[in-house]
Short mmCIF file of C-alpha atoms in Angstrom, two decimals:
data_model
loop_
_atom_site.label_atom_id
_atom_site.label_comp_id
_atom_site.label_asym_id
_atom_site.label_seq_id
_atom_site.Cartn_x
_atom_site.Cartn_y
_atom_site.Cartn_z
CA UNK K 1 -29.11 -0.69 49.05
CA UNK K 2 -32.10 -2.39 47.48
CA UNK K 3 -31.55 -4.62 44.46
CA UNK K 4 -33.06 -3.21 41.27
CA UNK K 5 -35.20 -5.10 38.80
CA UNK K 6 -32.74 -6.76 36.44
CA UNK K 7 -35.33 -6.68 33.64
CA UNK K 8 -35.03 -2.89 33.56
CA UNK K 9 -31.21 -2.67 33.58
CA UNK K 10 -31.04 -0.64 30.34
CA UNK K 11 -33.58 1.91 31.55
CA UNK K 12 -31.49 2.65 34.65
CA UNK K 13 -28.60 3.83 32.46
CA UNK K 14 -30.49 7.11 32.01
CA UNK K 15 -29.71 7.94 35.65
CA UNK K 16 -26.08 8.62 34.70
CA UNK K 17 -25.07 12.06 33.46
CA UNK K 18 -23.20 10.69 30.43
CA UNK K 19 -22.38 7.46 28.65
CA UNK K 20 -19.51 5.33 29.92
CA UNK K 21 -16.10 6.42 28.63
CA UNK K 22 -15.08 9.63 26.86
CA UNK K 23 -16.27 11.35 23.71
CA UNK K 24 -13.59 11.82 21.06
CA UNK K 25 -13.37 15.56 21.81
CA UNK K 26 -12.88 14.91 25.54
CA UNK K 27 -10.26 12.26 24.73
CA UNK K 28 -8.28 14.62 22.51
CA UNK K 29 -8.32 17.65 24.85
CA UNK K 30 -4.66 18.76 24.70
CA UNK K 31 -5.16 20.99 27.75
CA UNK K 32 -5.58 17.86 29.86
CA UNK K 33 -3.50 15.22 28.14
CA UNK K 34 -1.12 16.87 25.70
CA UNK K 35 -0.67 15.22 22.32
CA UNK K 36 -1.68 11.55 22.07
CA UNK K 37 -0.38 8.62 20.04
CA UNK K 38 -2.37 5.54 19.04
CA UNK K 39 -1.14 3.60 22.06
CA UNK K 40 -2.48 6.21 24.49
CA UNK K 41 -6.14 5.21 24.21
CA UNK K 42 -8.63 2.43 23.50
CA UNK K 43 -12.06 2.32 21.88
CA UNK K 44 -14.80 0.92 24.10
CA UNK K 45 -16.79 -2.06 22.75
CA UNK K 46 -20.35 -1.65 21.45
CA UNK K 47 -23.15 -4.08 20.55
CA UNK K 48 -22.63 -6.88 18.02
CA UNK K 49 -25.54 -7.62 15.70
CA UNK K 50 -23.77 -8.57 12.45
CA UNK K 51 -21.09 -10.94 11.15
CA UNK K 52 -17.58 -9.47 10.87
CA UNK K 53 -17.45 -10.41 7.17
CA UNK K 54 -20.40 -8.05 6.56
CA UNK K 55 -18.43 -4.98 7.75
CA UNK K 56 -17.79 -2.64 4.82
CA UNK K 57 -14.36 -0.99 4.67
CA UNK K 58 -15.21 1.16 1.64
CA UNK K 59 -13.98 4.72 2.08
CA UNK K 60 -13.10 7.81 0.04
CA UNK K 61 -9.42 8.74 -0.28
CA UNK K 62 -10.13 11.78 -2.45
CA UNK K 63 -13.29 13.74 -3.24
CA UNK K 64 -14.06 11.48 -6.23
CA UNK K 65 -12.22 8.20 -5.62
CA UNK K 66 -13.20 5.57 -3.07
CA UNK K 67 -11.56 2.24 -2.28
CA UNK K 68 -13.05 -1.03 -1.06
CA UNK K 69 -10.26 -1.23 1.53
CA UNK K 70 -8.81 1.94 3.08
CA UNK K 71 -5.15 1.09 2.52
CA UNK K 72 -2.43 2.96 0.61
CA UNK K 73 1.19 1.91 0.30
CA UNK K 74 3.71 4.65 0.95
CA UNK K 75 5.73 6.27 -1.88
CA UNK K 76 9.05 5.05 -0.48
CA UNK K 77 11.76 3.47 -2.63
CA UNK K 78 11.87 0.39 -0.40
CA UNK K 79 8.07 -0.04 -0.39
CA UNK K 80 6.19 0.83 -3.59
CA UNK K 81 7.03 0.09 -7.17
CA UNK K 82 4.77 -1.56 -9.76
CA UNK K 83 4.62 -4.97 -8.12
CA UNK K 84 3.39 -3.55 -4.80
CA UNK K 85 1.00 -1.19 -6.60
CA UNK K 86 -0.56 -4.12 -8.47
CA UNK K 87 -1.03 -6.14 -5.29
CA UNK K 88 -2.48 -3.16 -3.41
CA UNK K 89 -5.01 -2.50 -6.18
CA UNK K 90 -6.01 -6.16 -6.47
CA UNK K 91 -6.69 -6.22 -2.73
CA UNK K 92 -8.91 -3.14 -2.88
CA UNK K 93 -6.35 -0.49 -1.91
CA UNK K 94 -3.94 1.57 -3.99
CA UNK K 95 -0.17 1.84 -4.32
CA UNK K 96 1.58 5.20 -4.54
CA UNK K 97 4.74 4.73 -6.64
CA UNK K 98 7.82 6.52 -5.32
CA UNK K 99 9.72 9.17 -7.31
CA UNK K 100 13.28 8.47 -6.21
CA UNK K 101 14.03 7.48 -9.80
CA UNK K 102 13.97 9.04 -13.25
CA UNK K 103 10.66 10.37 -14.52
CA UNK K 104 10.78 7.82 -17.34
CA UNK K 105 11.23 4.91 -14.94
CA UNK K 106 8.38 6.10 -12.73
CA UNK K 107 6.08 6.50 -15.75
CA UNK K 108 7.01 2.99 -16.90
CA UNK K 109 5.99 1.63 -13.49
CA UNK K 110 2.64 3.43 -13.69
CA UNK K 111 2.10 2.06 -17.21
CA UNK K 112 2.87 -1.45 -16.04
CA UNK K 113 0.14 -1.25 -13.40
CA UNK K 114 -2.38 0.19 -15.86
CA UNK K 115 -1.70 -2.50 -18.47
CA UNK K 116 -1.77 -5.34 -15.94
CA UNK K 117 -4.30 -8.02 -16.76
CA UNK K 118 -5.27 -10.29 -13.92
CA UNK K 119 -3.35 -13.55 -14.26
CA UNK K 120 -1.14 -12.45 -17.18
CA UNK K 121 2.59 -11.97 -16.62
CA UNK K 122 3.38 -8.85 -18.66
CA UNK K 123 7.14 -8.85 -17.98
CA UNK K 124 8.18 -12.52 -17.99
CA UNK K 125 11.78 -13.62 -17.77
CA UNK K 126 12.90 -14.33 -21.34
CA UNK K 127 16.03 -16.02 -22.66
CA UNK K 128 17.53 -16.56 -26.12
CA UNK K 129 18.47 -19.86 -27.83
CA UNK K 130 22.14 -19.06 -27.12
CA UNK K 131 21.72 -18.92 -23.35
CA UNK K 132 22.75 -22.03 -21.47
CA UNK K 133 21.24 -24.57 -19.09
CA UNK K 134 23.35 -22.93 -16.38
CA UNK K 135 21.44 -19.65 -16.95
CA UNK K 136 18.14 -21.45 -16.41
CA UNK K 137 19.36 -23.12 -13.22
CA UNK K 138 20.58 -19.77 -11.91
CA UNK K 139 17.13 -18.25 -12.52
CA UNK K 140 15.47 -21.20 -10.77
CA UNK K 141 17.80 -20.73 -7.80
CA UNK K 142 17.09 -17.01 -7.61
CA UNK K 143 13.40 -16.79 -8.53
CA UNK K 144 12.05 -20.27 -7.83
CA UNK K 145 10.84 -21.20 -11.35
CA UNK K 146 12.29 -22.32 -14.66
CA UNK K 147 9.41 -22.27 -17.14
CA UNK K 148 10.96 -19.68 -19.45
CA UNK K 149 9.94 -18.64 -22.99
CA UNK K 150 12.72 -18.44 -25.57
CA UNK K 151 12.68 -15.70 -28.21
CA UNK K 152 15.09 -15.05 -31.09
CA UNK K 153 16.65 -12.05 -29.36
CA UNK K 154 16.06 -13.10 -25.75
CA UNK K 155 13.67 -10.23 -25.13
CA UNK K 156 9.95 -9.64 -24.70
CA UNK K 157 8.28 -8.81 -28.05
CA UNK K 158 10.85 -10.97 -29.84
CA UNK K 159 9.70 -13.85 -32.06
CA UNK K 160 8.88 -16.89 -29.91
CA UNK K 161 10.93 -19.96 -30.89
CA UNK K 162 10.63 -22.26 -27.90
CA UNK K 163 10.16 -22.74 -24.18
CA UNK K 164 12.35 -24.33 -21.52
CA UNK K 165 10.77 -26.21 -18.61
CA UNK K 166 11.94 -28.09 -15.55
CA UNK K 167 11.33 -31.32 -17.44
CA UNK K 168 13.78 -30.27 -20.17
CA UNK K 169 16.70 -29.77 -17.81
CA UNK K 170 15.87 -32.10 -14.92
CA UNK K 171 18.25 -34.86 -15.99
CA UNK K 172 20.52 -32.77 -18.20
CA UNK K 173 24.02 -32.87 -16.74
CA UNK K 174 25.89 -30.53 -19.08
CA UNK K 175 25.21 -26.98 -17.83
CA UNK K 176 27.07 -25.49 -20.78
CA UNK K 177 24.56 -26.84 -23.32
CA UNK K 178 22.81 -24.15 -25.35
CA UNK K 179 19.06 -23.84 -24.86
CA UNK K 180 18.43 -24.33 -28.59
CA UNK K 181 19.65 -27.89 -28.06
CA UNK K 182 17.28 -28.74 -25.20
CA UNK K 183 14.27 -26.41 -25.44
CA UNK K 184 10.80 -27.57 -26.45
CA UNK K 185 9.71 -26.25 -29.86
CA UNK K 186 6.31 -27.97 -30.02
CA UNK K 187 4.48 -24.92 -28.67
CA UNK K 188 0.92 -24.37 -27.53
CA UNK K 189 0.21 -20.63 -27.65
CA UNK K 190 -2.73 -18.24 -27.43
CA UNK K 191 -3.24 -15.10 -29.46
CA UNK K 192 -3.29 -11.59 -28.07
CA UNK K 193 -6.70 -10.69 -26.64
CA UNK K 194 -7.49 -14.15 -25.26
CA UNK K 195 -9.70 -14.10 -22.16
CA UNK K 196 -8.67 -15.69 -18.88
CA UNK K 197 -11.47 -18.23 -19.19
CA UNK K 198 -10.37 -19.29 -22.67
CA UNK K 199 -6.68 -19.34 -21.61
CA UNK K 200 -7.57 -21.58 -18.69
CA UNK K 201 -9.33 -23.98 -21.06
CA UNK K 202 -6.24 -24.10 -23.30
CA UNK K 203 -3.96 -24.79 -20.34
CA UNK K 204 -6.26 -27.50 -19.03
CA UNK K 205 -6.60 -29.30 -22.36
CA UNK K 206 -2.89 -28.98 -23.24
CA UNK K 207 -1.76 -30.03 -19.75
CA UNK K 208 0.97 -27.38 -19.96
CA UNK K 209 2.22 -25.26 -17.08
CA UNK K 210 2.87 -22.12 -19.13
CA UNK K 211 0.95 -20.54 -21.98
CA UNK K 212 2.79 -17.95 -24.12
CA UNK K 213 0.61 -15.15 -25.54
CA UNK K 214 1.74 -13.98 -28.98
CA UNK K 215 0.66 -11.34 -31.49
CA UNK K 216 -0.26 -11.97 -35.13
CA UNK K 217 3.43 -12.12 -36.08
CA UNK K 218 4.31 -14.68 -33.41
CA UNK K 219 6.04 -12.20 -31.10
CA UNK K 220 5.82 -12.86 -27.38
CA UNK K 221 3.74 -10.23 -25.54
CA UNK K 222 2.96 -11.97 -22.22
CA UNK K 223 2.85 -15.29 -20.45
CA UNK K 224 0.19 -17.14 -18.53
CA UNK K 225 1.13 -19.49 -15.70
CA UNK K 226 -1.25 -22.19 -14.51
CA UNK K 227 -0.19 -21.67 -10.88
CA UNK K 228 -0.63 -17.89 -11.11
CA UNK K 229 -3.94 -18.28 -12.90
CA UNK K 230 -5.36 -20.42 -10.13
CA UNK K 231 -4.24 -17.87 -7.54
CA UNK K 232 -5.33 -14.76 -9.43
CA UNK K 233 -8.72 -15.61 -10.86
CA UNK K 234 -10.87 -13.72 -8.39
CA UNK K 235 -10.21 -10.40 -6.67
CA UNK K 236 -13.69 -9.01 -5.90
CA UNK K 237 -12.35 -5.97 -4.03
CA UNK K 238 -9.97 -4.82 -6.79
CA UNK K 239 -9.63 -1.06 -7.23
CA UNK K 240 -10.46 -0.34 -10.88
CA UNK K 241 -11.34 2.64 -13.01
CA UNK K 242 -15.07 2.73 -13.72
CA UNK K 243 -14.41 3.52 -17.40
CA UNK K 244 -11.39 1.49 -18.47
CA UNK K 245 -11.63 -1.28 -15.82
CA UNK K 246 -7.85 -0.91 -15.39
CA UNK K 247 -6.31 -1.05 -11.92
CA UNK K 248 -6.05 2.26 -10.06
CA UNK K 249 -2.57 3.57 -9.35
CA UNK K 250 -1.08 6.66 -7.75
CA UNK K 251 2.37 8.22 -7.86
CA UNK K 252 4.27 10.86 -5.92
CA UNK K 253 6.07 13.95 -7.17
CA UNK K 254 7.84 16.87 -5.56
CA UNK K 255 6.97 20.57 -5.77
CA UNK K 256 9.81 21.86 -7.92
CA UNK K 257 9.55 23.12 -11.54
CA UNK K 258 11.00 19.93 -13.06
CA UNK K 259 8.24 17.93 -11.35
CA UNK K 260 5.77 19.47 -13.80
CA UNK K 261 7.53 17.64 -16.64
CA UNK K 262 7.51 14.45 -14.54
CA UNK K 263 3.77 14.79 -13.96
CA UNK K 264 3.10 15.16 -17.69
CA UNK K 265 4.75 11.78 -18.30
CA UNK K 266 2.79 10.19 -15.45
CA UNK K 267 -0.53 11.50 -16.75
CA UNK K 268 0.33 10.20 -20.22
CA UNK K 269 1.00 6.78 -18.64
CA UNK K 270 -2.53 6.72 -17.17
CA UNK K 271 -2.05 7.96 -13.60
CA UNK K 272 -5.22 8.17 -11.45
CA UNK K 273 -4.01 10.02 -8.33
CA UNK K 274 -1.01 12.27 -7.74
CA UNK K 275 0.47 12.72 -4.28
CA UNK K 276 2.45 15.89 -3.57
CA UNK K 277 5.27 14.52 -1.47
CA UNK K 278 6.65 16.85 1.17
CA UNK K 279 7.49 16.41 4.83
CA UNK K 280 5.95 19.84 5.49
CA UNK K 281 3.20 20.51 2.98
CA UNK K 282 2.25 24.02 4.07
CA UNK K 283 4.59 25.82 1.70
CA UNK K 284 4.36 28.29 -1.14
CA UNK K 285 5.91 25.61 -3.38
CA UNK K 286 3.13 23.11 -2.75
CA UNK K 287 0.33 25.65 -2.97
CA UNK K 288 1.62 26.92 -6.33
CA UNK K 289 2.08 23.36 -7.62
CA UNK K 290 -1.40 22.36 -6.43
CA UNK K 291 -3.02 25.31 -8.21
CA UNK K 292 -1.02 24.61 -11.38
CA UNK K 293 -2.10 20.95 -11.41
CA UNK K 294 -5.78 21.80 -10.92
CA UNK K 295 -5.55 24.27 -13.80
CA UNK K 296 -3.52 22.04 -16.14
CA UNK K 297 -5.05 18.65 -15.31
CA UNK K 298 -8.49 19.49 -13.86
CA UNK K 299 -9.67 15.86 -13.78
CA UNK K 300 -6.61 14.57 -11.88
CA UNK K 301 -7.20 13.91 -8.17
CA UNK K 302 -4.50 15.46 -5.96
CA UNK K 303 -3.56 14.37 -2.43
CA UNK K 304 -1.60 17.16 -0.71
CA UNK K 305 0.51 17.20 2.45
CA UNK K 306 1.92 16.33 4.78
CA UNK K 307 0.12 18.35 7.43
CA UNK K 308 -0.57 18.01 11.16
CA UNK K 309 -2.51 21.19 12.01
CA UNK K 310 -5.77 22.81 10.94
CA UNK K 311 -3.88 25.91 9.79
CA UNK K 312 -1.68 23.86 7.45
CA UNK K 313 -4.71 22.00 6.13
CA UNK K 314 -6.69 25.20 5.47
CA UNK K 315 -4.12 26.53 2.99
CA UNK K 316 -4.08 23.28 1.00
CA UNK K 317 -7.86 22.86 1.05
CA UNK K 318 -8.22 26.43 -0.24
CA UNK K 319 -5.73 25.68 -3.03
CA UNK K 320 -7.90 22.76 -4.22
CA UNK K 321 -6.59 19.60 -2.51
CA UNK K 322 -8.81 16.54 -3.12
CA UNK K 323 -7.33 14.70 -0.14
CA UNK K 324 -4.87 15.36 2.68
CA UNK K 325 -2.00 13.26 4.00
CA UNK K 326 -1.46 13.61 7.76
CA UNK K 327 1.76 12.95 9.68
CA UNK K 328 5.10 14.48 10.51
CA UNK K 329 7.79 12.48 12.23
CA UNK K 330 5.69 9.51 13.41
CA UNK K 331 6.99 6.81 11.07
CA UNK K 332 9.16 4.00 12.42
CA UNK K 333 12.18 5.12 10.35
CA UNK K 334 11.58 8.87 10.75
CA UNK K 335 13.56 11.11 13.13
CA UNK K 336 12.07 14.47 12.12
CA UNK K 337 10.58 15.16 15.56
CA UNK K 338 13.87 14.30 17.23
CA UNK K 339 16.12 16.32 14.89
CA UNK K 340 13.86 19.21 13.87
CA UNK K 341 11.84 19.56 17.11
CA UNK K 342 8.87 19.89 14.78
CA UNK K 343 5.84 17.68 14.23
CA UNK K 344 2.92 16.41 16.29
CA UNK K 345 1.88 13.18 18.02
CA UNK K 346 0.02 11.26 15.34
CA UNK K 347 -3.34 10.55 17.03
CA UNK K 348 -3.83 14.23 17.87
CA UNK K 349 -2.74 15.28 14.38
CA UNK K 350 -5.15 12.86 12.68
CA UNK K 351 -8.11 13.99 14.78
CA UNK K 352 -7.54 17.75 14.54
CA UNK K 353 -6.93 17.79 10.78
CA UNK K 354 -9.64 15.23 9.92
CA UNK K 355 -12.30 17.04 11.96
CA UNK K 356 -11.51 20.26 10.10
CA UNK K 357 -11.18 18.73 6.62
CA UNK K 358 -14.46 16.82 7.04
CA UNK K 359 -16.34 20.11 7.02
CA UNK K 360 -15.17 20.71 3.43
CA UNK K 361 -15.70 17.15 2.19
CA UNK K 362 -11.95 16.52 1.95
CA UNK K 363 -10.89 12.96 2.96
CA UNK K 364 -7.74 12.45 5.04
CA UNK K 365 -5.08 9.75 5.06
CA UNK K 366 -3.21 8.90 8.26
CA UNK K 367 0.44 8.50 7.23
CA UNK K 368 2.93 7.15 9.78
CA UNK K 369 2.84 5.36 13.11
CA UNK K 370 0.73 2.44 11.84
CA UNK K 371 2.30 -0.75 13.17
CA UNK K 372 -0.68 -3.10 13.69
CA UNK K 373 -4.38 -3.64 13.00
CA UNK K 374 -5.36 -1.72 16.13
CA UNK K 375 -3.54 1.38 14.91
CA UNK K 376 -5.45 1.24 11.61
CA UNK K 377 -8.77 1.14 13.48
CA UNK K 378 -7.74 3.98 15.80
CA UNK K 379 -6.73 6.16 12.83
CA UNK K 380 -10.16 5.54 11.27
CA UNK K 381 -11.82 6.30 14.62
CA UNK K 382 -10.11 9.68 14.73
CA UNK K 383 -11.56 10.64 11.36
CA UNK K 384 -9.04 9.37 8.81
CA UNK K 385 -10.64 7.91 5.68
CA UNK K 386 -7.68 5.61 5.07
CA UNK K 387 -4.17 4.79 6.25
CA UNK K 388 -0.86 4.92 4.41
CA UNK K 389 1.55 2.12 5.28
CA UNK K 390 5.30 1.92 4.89
CA UNK K 391 6.85 -0.09 7.69
CA UNK K 392 3.78 -2.34 7.95
CA UNK K 393 4.30 -3.50 4.34
CA UNK K 394 8.12 -3.42 4.37
CA UNK K 395 9.60 -6.88 4.09
CA UNK K 396 6.82 -8.31 1.94
CA UNK K 397 7.82 -10.04 -1.28
CA UNK K 398 6.38 -7.23 -3.44
CA UNK K 399 8.67 -4.54 -2.01
CA UNK K 400 11.82 -3.58 -3.97
CA UNK K 401 15.13 -5.10 -2.93
CA UNK K 402 16.61 -8.51 -2.27
CA UNK K 403 16.23 -10.68 0.81
CA UNK K 404 19.30 -11.57 2.83
CA UNK K 405 19.97 -13.64 5.93
CA UNK K 406 21.34 -12.36 9.23
CA UNK K 407 21.62 -14.56 12.31
CA UNK K 408 19.21 -17.07 10.82
CA UNK K 409 16.48 -14.56 9.90
CA UNK K 410 15.38 -13.64 6.38
CA UNK K 411 15.44 -9.85 6.11
CA UNK K 412 14.93 -6.96 3.70
CA UNK K 413 16.30 -3.44 3.74
CA UNK K 414 13.89 -0.62 4.69
CA UNK K 415 14.91 3.02 4.71
CA UNK K 416 13.35 6.36 5.43
CA UNK K 417 13.20 8.83 2.58
CA UNK K 418 14.88 11.30 4.92
CA UNK K 419 17.87 9.01 5.45
CA UNK K 420 21.29 9.95 4.10
CA UNK K 421 21.15 6.72 2.11
CA UNK K 422 18.00 7.85 0.23
CA UNK K 423 19.21 11.44 -0.14
CA UNK K 424 22.39 10.17 -1.81
CA UNK K 425 20.48 8.57 -4.69
CA UNK K 426 21.75 10.22 -7.89
CA UNK K 427 18.55 9.78 -9.95
CA UNK K 428 17.58 13.46 -9.70
CA UNK K 429 20.89 14.93 -10.85
CA UNK K 430 21.62 18.53 -9.91
CA UNK K 431 17.91 19.25 -9.36
CA UNK K 432 17.93 16.86 -6.40
CA UNK K 433 16.16 13.55 -5.93
CA UNK K 434 12.85 12.65 -4.30
CA UNK K 435 14.37 12.51 -0.83
CA UNK K 436 16.15 15.87 -0.92
CA UNK K 437 13.11 17.57 -2.49
CA UNK K 438 10.80 16.11 0.13
CA UNK K 439 12.88 17.71 2.89
CA UNK K 440 13.80 20.90 0.98
CA UNK K 441 17.48 19.86 1.04
CA UNK K 442 18.50 19.69 -2.62
CA UNK K 443 20.68 22.81 -2.39
CA UNK K 444 22.37 21.96 0.91
CA UNK K 445 26.10 21.22 0.96
CA UNK K 446 25.53 19.27 4.19
CA UNK K 447 22.56 16.91 4.23
CA UNK K 448 20.77 16.67 7.60
CA UNK K 449 19.16 13.24 8.03
CA UNK K 450 15.51 13.00 9.02
CA UNK K 451 15.33 9.24 8.65
CA UNK K 452 17.29 6.04 9.21
CA UNK K 453 18.06 2.79 7.40
CA UNK K 454 17.03 -0.52 8.96
CA UNK K 455 16.13 -4.13 8.31
CA UNK K 456 12.74 -5.82 8.58
CA UNK K 457 11.77 -9.47 8.80
CA UNK K 458 10.30 -11.23 5.75
CA UNK K 459 6.48 -10.94 5.91
CA UNK K 460 5.73 -13.08 2.85
CA UNK K 461 3.24 -11.97 0.21
CA UNK K 462 1.61 -8.57 0.64
CA UNK K 463 -1.62 -10.04 -0.71
CA UNK K 464 -1.83 -12.52 2.16
CA UNK K 465 -0.76 -9.89 4.67
CA UNK K 466 -3.40 -7.41 3.46
CA UNK K 467 -6.05 -10.14 3.72
CA UNK K 468 -5.08 -10.42 7.41
CA UNK K 469 -5.33 -6.63 7.83
CA UNK K 470 -8.77 -6.55 6.19
CA UNK K 471 -10.12 -9.35 8.37
CA UNK K 472 -8.62 -7.80 11.49
CA UNK K 473 -10.25 -4.40 10.84
CA UNK K 474 -13.60 -6.06 10.12
CA UNK K 475 -13.50 -7.90 13.44
CA UNK K 476 -12.58 -4.70 15.24
CA UNK K 477 -15.55 -2.86 13.70
CA UNK K 478 -17.72 -5.77 14.81
CA UNK K 479 -16.51 -5.41 18.42
CA UNK K 480 -17.17 -1.66 18.29
CA UNK K 481 -20.62 -2.23 16.78
CA UNK K 482 -20.19 -0.35 13.49
CA UNK K 483 -21.00 -2.06 10.22
CA UNK K 484 -19.06 0.33 7.97
CA UNK K 485 -16.30 2.94 8.05
CA UNK K 486 -18.92 5.59 7.27
CA UNK K 487 -21.07 4.54 10.22
CA UNK K 488 -17.94 4.42 12.38
CA UNK K 489 -17.14 8.06 11.58
CA UNK K 490 -20.72 9.17 12.16
CA UNK K 491 -20.94 7.35 15.51
CA UNK K 492 -17.63 8.80 16.70
CA UNK K 493 -18.67 12.38 15.92
CA UNK K 494 -22.15 11.87 17.40
CA UNK K 495 -20.60 10.60 20.66
CA UNK K 496 -22.06 7.09 20.58
CA UNK K 497 -18.61 5.50 20.08
CA UNK K 498 -16.68 6.05 23.31
CA UNK K 499 -13.00 6.04 24.23
CA UNK K 500 -10.73 5.52 27.24
CA UNK K 501 -7.25 6.86 27.95
CA UNK K 502 -4.56 4.36 28.90
CA UNK K 503 -1.96 4.75 31.58
CA UNK K 504 1.47 3.17 31.13
CA UNK K 505 0.31 0.32 33.38
CA UNK K 506 -2.83 -0.15 31.27
CA UNK K 507 -0.72 -0.36 28.12
CA UNK K 508 1.43 -3.03 29.72
CA UNK K 509 -1.68 -4.93 30.84
CA UNK K 510 -3.09 -4.77 27.29
CA UNK K 511 -0.05 -6.52 25.83
CA UNK K 512 1.42 -9.96 26.40
CA UNK K 513 2.70 -10.18 29.99
CA UNK K 514 3.49 -12.62 32.78
CA UNK K 515 4.93 -15.33 30.53
CA UNK K 516 8.37 -16.91 30.56
CA UNK K 517 8.34 -16.98 26.74
CA UNK K 518 5.76 -16.90 23.96
CA UNK K 519 5.25 -17.15 20.21
CA UNK K 520 3.28 -14.35 18.56
CA UNK K 521 1.78 -15.70 15.34
CA UNK K 522 -0.49 -13.04 13.82
CA UNK K 523 -2.52 -15.04 11.30
CA UNK K 524 -2.91 -18.32 9.46
CA UNK K 525 -2.58 -18.59 5.70
CA UNK K 526 -5.78 -19.31 3.81
#
């Protein structure tokens, strides 16, 4: 064989019948491979001609709403309440607040996100003058701080009378002393409406660690912390309403009549997106609810689901869905496929539904089975506009619940909404709670579990963890040669992004192997 001219290597590629690797349609051919999961394939690398930091992750999650980062937190009662929703929005994503609680509590969580001002603590710990030094030390032990405002009645919106700091109690030996005896009453405060810039100037000049914000009658309405201010000054990716500049927030509801009353409270609280929460979304209940919402609240964006087939998706698209949630039984704490013999491997589900929904301009959200950065990228490659994360965010400091130690590891509880534990929550009364409604089980004398309860390792702050996810996805897009999620989708459907199936041996080769032991550290803190 003669050696070809190396200067013409690219021109010789035209001699091959097709590009290296598989098109997405060839990859997902169920006749050849059956249903695929994210681990069953890889994306072939492309050409790098841009810095990873220049890769845009902006993507639509509904017909009208786009996010700077394509991440949603799952509406699970061990994942998303107001604290997680705030962090998700600040990092360019959105949190979907769970509904395994009273409608009033859920609306209050939505309102808390909407009224959040970057850097301001809107629900500070407050004590009264009759609390003791022991109370302050207990709070410091539990929460890690002791700069606490003191109001007449020990509640937010009470008249501010003092503040207790670490300096006040550092050398105080009598834990039974009342706070009115040791608190500082020489207060530096700012009035309601103060800007962050002005508040920072006040903190700097006063050399104080905490700045109480009061109304015209001296009642405490929020608190500013120097340490929080320094951390929270700049979130360029934050998801905000174009009109009000408030953070975006979503919430989940069921498809029963009483959920209409719940939705009214959520809309009143300022909700931006509603998610119809059902394990099997192709039902008369969801279709009727979807049509009612579009008629009653025409400006409210609705994400419907869950679905895993084109036929399921078609019914919800026809009923007016603004976005679709894809997945059935693929989550780490879900046993639906095992118990119900119903569902679909997640990669196949994401591709088939997304390809269909794309034709109608309806974005899709891959929900379940996301356990690393690579899975996020693969979900986007298969047509999803964004990913919904439960287990990936579980264990972060913003998730509900307390940490505990087991065998030297710091853990948090994480449970599936189909678990008996979640179904036993009494918040819904006779009408059933979020878990039983999601699985159509509220009237059952015997509850059949479709999820489990487990423990996850402490992941630290969700804000730091999401920064890692963002950077990881950007680097992946760089390797693939796509400078944006939009370009990624276009290149996949045009056939220029190529794929490869993985055998079991290839999957083993692609992971850590051949070592006696190793430490897997995913990222460094900024």
